[in-house]
GROMACS .gro file of C-alpha atoms in nm:
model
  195
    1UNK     CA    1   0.154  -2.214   0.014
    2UNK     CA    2   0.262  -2.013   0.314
    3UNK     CA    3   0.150  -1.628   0.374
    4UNK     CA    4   0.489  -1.488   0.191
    5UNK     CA    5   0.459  -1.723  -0.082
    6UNK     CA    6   0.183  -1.572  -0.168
    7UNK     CA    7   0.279  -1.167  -0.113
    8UNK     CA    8   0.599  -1.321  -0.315
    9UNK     CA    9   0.439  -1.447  -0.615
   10UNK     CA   10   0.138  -1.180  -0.642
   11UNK     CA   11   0.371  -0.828  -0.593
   12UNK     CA   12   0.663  -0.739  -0.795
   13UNK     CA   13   1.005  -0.795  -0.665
   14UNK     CA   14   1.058  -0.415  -0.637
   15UNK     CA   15   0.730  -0.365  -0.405
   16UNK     CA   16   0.799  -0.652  -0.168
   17UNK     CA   17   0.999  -0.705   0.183
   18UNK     CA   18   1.207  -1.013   0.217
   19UNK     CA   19   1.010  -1.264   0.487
   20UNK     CA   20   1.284  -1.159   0.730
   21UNK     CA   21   1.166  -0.810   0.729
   22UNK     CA   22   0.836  -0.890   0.761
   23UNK     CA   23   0.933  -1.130   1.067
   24UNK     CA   24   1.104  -0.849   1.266
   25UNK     CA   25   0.781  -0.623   1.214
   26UNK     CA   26   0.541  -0.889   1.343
   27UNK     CA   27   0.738  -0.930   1.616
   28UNK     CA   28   0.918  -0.615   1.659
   29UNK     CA   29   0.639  -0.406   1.648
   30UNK     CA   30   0.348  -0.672   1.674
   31UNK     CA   31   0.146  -0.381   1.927
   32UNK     CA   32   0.124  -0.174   1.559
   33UNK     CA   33   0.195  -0.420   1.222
   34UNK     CA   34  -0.013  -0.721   1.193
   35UNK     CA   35  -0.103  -0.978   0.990
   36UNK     CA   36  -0.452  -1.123   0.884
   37UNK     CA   37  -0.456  -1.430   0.665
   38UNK     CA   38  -0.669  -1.713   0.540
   39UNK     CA   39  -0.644  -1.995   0.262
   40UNK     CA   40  -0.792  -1.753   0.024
   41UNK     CA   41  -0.646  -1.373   0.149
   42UNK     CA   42  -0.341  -1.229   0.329
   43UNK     CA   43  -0.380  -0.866   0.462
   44UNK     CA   44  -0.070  -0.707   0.622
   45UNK     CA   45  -0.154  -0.337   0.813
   46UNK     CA   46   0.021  -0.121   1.046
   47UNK     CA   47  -0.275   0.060   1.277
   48UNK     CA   48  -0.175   0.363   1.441
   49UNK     CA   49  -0.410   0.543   1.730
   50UNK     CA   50  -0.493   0.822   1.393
   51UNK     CA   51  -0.482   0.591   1.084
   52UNK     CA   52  -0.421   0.251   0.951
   53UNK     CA   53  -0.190   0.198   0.635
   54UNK     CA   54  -0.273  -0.116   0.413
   55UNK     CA   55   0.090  -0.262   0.326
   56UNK     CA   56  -0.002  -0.570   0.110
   57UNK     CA   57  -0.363  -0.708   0.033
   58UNK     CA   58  -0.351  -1.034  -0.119
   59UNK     CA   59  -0.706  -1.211  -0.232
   60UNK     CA   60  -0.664  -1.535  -0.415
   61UNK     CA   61  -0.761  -1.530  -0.792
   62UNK     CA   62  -0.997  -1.823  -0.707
   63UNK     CA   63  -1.172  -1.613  -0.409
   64UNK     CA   64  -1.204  -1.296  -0.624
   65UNK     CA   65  -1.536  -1.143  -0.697
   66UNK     CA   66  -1.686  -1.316  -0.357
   67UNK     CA   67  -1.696  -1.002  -0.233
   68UNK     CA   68  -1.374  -1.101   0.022
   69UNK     CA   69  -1.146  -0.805  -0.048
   70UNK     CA   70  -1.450  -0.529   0.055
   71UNK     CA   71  -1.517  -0.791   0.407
   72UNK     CA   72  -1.142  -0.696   0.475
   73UNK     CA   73  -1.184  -0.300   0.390
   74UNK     CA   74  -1.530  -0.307   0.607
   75UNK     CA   75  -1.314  -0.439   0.881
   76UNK     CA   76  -1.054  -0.159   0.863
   77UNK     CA   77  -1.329   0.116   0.816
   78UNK     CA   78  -1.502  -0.010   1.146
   79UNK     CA   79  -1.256   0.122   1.307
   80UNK     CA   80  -1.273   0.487   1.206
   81UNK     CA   81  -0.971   0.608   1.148
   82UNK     CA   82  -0.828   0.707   0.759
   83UNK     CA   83  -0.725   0.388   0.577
   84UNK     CA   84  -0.386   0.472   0.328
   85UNK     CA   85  -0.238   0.233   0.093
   86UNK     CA   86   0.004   0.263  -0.179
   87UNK     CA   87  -0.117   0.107  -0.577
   88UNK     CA   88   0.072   0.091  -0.885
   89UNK     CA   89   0.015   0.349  -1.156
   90UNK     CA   90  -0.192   0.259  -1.467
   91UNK     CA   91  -0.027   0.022  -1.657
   92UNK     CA   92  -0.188   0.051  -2.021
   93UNK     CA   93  -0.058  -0.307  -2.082
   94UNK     CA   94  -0.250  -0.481  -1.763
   95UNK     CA   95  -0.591  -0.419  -1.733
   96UNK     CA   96  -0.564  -0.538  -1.392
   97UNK     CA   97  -0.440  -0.258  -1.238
   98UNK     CA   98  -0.753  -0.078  -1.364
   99UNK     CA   99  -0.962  -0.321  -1.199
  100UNK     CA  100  -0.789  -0.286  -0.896
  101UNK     CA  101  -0.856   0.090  -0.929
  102UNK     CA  102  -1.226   0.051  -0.987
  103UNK     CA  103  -1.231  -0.151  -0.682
  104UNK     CA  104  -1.088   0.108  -0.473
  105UNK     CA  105  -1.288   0.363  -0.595
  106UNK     CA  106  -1.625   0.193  -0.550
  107UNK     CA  107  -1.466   0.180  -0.147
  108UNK     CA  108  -1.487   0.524  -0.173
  109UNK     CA  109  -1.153   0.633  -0.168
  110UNK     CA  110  -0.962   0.905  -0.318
  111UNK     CA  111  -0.616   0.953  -0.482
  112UNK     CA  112  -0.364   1.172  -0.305
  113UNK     CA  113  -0.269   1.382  -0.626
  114UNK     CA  114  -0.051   1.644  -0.456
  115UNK     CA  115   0.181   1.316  -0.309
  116UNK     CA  116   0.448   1.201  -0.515
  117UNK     CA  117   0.614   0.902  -0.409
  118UNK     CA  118   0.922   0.752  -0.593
  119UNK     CA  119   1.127   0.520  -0.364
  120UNK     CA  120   1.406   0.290  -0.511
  121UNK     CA  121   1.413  -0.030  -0.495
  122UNK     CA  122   1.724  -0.231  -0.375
  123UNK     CA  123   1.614  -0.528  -0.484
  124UNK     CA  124   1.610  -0.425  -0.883
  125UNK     CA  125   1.812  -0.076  -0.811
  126UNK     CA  126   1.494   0.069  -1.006
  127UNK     CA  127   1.279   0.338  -0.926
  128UNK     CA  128   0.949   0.243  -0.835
  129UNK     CA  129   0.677   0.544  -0.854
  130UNK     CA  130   0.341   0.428  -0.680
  131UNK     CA  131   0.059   0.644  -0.597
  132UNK     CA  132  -0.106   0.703  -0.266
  133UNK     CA  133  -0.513   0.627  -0.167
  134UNK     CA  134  -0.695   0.734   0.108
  135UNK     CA  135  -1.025   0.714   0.273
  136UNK     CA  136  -1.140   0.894   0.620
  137UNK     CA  137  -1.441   0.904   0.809
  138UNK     CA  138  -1.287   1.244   0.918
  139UNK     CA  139  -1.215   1.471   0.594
  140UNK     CA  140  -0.872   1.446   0.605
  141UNK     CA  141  -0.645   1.664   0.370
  142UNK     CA  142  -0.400   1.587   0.164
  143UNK     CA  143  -0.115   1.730   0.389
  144UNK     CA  144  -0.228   1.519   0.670
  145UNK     CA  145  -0.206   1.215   0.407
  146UNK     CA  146   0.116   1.321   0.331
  147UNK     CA  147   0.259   1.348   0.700
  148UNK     CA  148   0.133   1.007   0.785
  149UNK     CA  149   0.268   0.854   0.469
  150UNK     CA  150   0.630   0.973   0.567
  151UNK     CA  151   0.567   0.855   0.943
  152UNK     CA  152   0.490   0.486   0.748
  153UNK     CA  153   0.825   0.530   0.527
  154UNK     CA  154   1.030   0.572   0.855
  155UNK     CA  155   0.834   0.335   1.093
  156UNK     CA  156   0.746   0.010   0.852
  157UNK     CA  157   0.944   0.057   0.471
  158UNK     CA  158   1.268   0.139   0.612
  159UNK     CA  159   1.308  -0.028   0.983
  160UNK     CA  160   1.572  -0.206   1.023
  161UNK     CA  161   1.661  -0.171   0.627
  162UNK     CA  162   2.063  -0.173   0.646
  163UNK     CA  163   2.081  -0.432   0.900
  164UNK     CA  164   1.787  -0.645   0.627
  165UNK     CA  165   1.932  -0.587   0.341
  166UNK     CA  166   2.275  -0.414   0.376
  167UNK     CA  167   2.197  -0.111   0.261
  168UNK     CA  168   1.925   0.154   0.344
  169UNK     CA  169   1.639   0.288   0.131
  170UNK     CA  170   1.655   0.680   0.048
  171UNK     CA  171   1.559   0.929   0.320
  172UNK     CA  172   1.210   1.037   0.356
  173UNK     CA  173   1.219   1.391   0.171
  174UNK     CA  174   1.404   1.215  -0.169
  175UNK     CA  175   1.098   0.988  -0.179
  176UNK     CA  176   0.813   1.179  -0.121
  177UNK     CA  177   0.765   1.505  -0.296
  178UNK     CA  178   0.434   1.782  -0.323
  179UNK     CA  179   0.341   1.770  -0.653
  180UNK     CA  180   0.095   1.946  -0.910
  181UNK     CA  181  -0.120   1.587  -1.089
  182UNK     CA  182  -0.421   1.739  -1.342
  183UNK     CA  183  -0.587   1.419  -1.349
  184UNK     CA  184  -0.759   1.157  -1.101
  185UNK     CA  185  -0.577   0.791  -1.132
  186UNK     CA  186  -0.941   0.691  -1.063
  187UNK     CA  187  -1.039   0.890  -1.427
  188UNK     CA  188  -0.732   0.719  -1.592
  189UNK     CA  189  -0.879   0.354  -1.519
  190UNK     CA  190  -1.185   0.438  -1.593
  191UNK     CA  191  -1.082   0.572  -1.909
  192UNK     CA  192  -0.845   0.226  -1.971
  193UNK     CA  193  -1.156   0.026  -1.902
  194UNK     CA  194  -1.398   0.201  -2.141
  195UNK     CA  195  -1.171   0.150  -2.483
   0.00000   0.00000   0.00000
């Protein structure tokens, strides 16, 4: 099974690129997205000189718990700079997504709560509401999350879109919005895992 295949059948149709998107990235801008894969993982990251953003992490269900996934975040961290990646909200009905959660927190990162992100999907024409992690070395605020999470939308989610797909995503200020969020998603799937 090729690298896509395996992005294709792991993420939901409204969270993925078509191949051809991910093509003109790698090769388009190859000096800031890149691709890492093996038989048993696929990690696709865009490093900037002040962050790196985690696009798709893919470890295969027969390679999970080998301690694989935290290898690949050790490698990002060495470099110093704040990791961001977007994750699915809770889902009450799949206890993965908590797992996922409790993975991420144990990496020590933390949930943008002030950033809400809501971008539609023109695959399904549904909204798709994900929420935004972080780690840093550096004590980075939420703001600066939020600034570099908007630079990603314009430089990787959206490049090229209406020549892709035939149609662009939404601009930058109708998908992200500052928000007021009481609770931690990190709380939530803790809170899923313990009933």
């Amino acid at each position: 099974m090729s690298w896509y295949e395996k992005l294709n059948e792991y993420f939901p149709i409204e969270e993925m690129k078509s191949k051809e998107h991910f093509e003109i990235l790698l090769d388009e801008k190859g000096n800031v997205y890149h691709k890492d894969e093996s038989e048993d993982h696929v990690l696709m990251y865009a490093e900037y000189e002040q962050f790196v953003f985690v696009d798709y992490v893919y470890v295969s269900s027969k390679a999970r718990g080998k301690g694989i996934g935290k290898q690949l975040f050790e490698q990002l961290k060495s470099k110093g700079k704040p990791i961001i990646l977007e994750v699915e909200p809770i889902d009450y009905e799949d206890t993965d997504t908590a797992k996922r959660l409790r993975f991420y927190e144990r990496e020590n990162f933390q949930h943008a709560k002030t950033i809400g992100y809501e971008k539609k999907s023109i695959a399904t024409n549904e909204v798709n509401p994900l929420e935004i992690l972080f780690w840093s070395p550096i004590d980075e605020d939420e703001e600066q999350i939020y600034e570099k999470m908007k630079k990603t939308y314009v430089d990787i989610h959206t490049y090229k879109d209406k020549e892709i797909y035939g149609e662009s995503y939404q601009p930058v200020d109708q998908v992200f919005k500052r928000r007021k969020r009481e609770t931690d998603i990190f709380e939530d799937a803790n809170k899923l895992q313990s009933t």
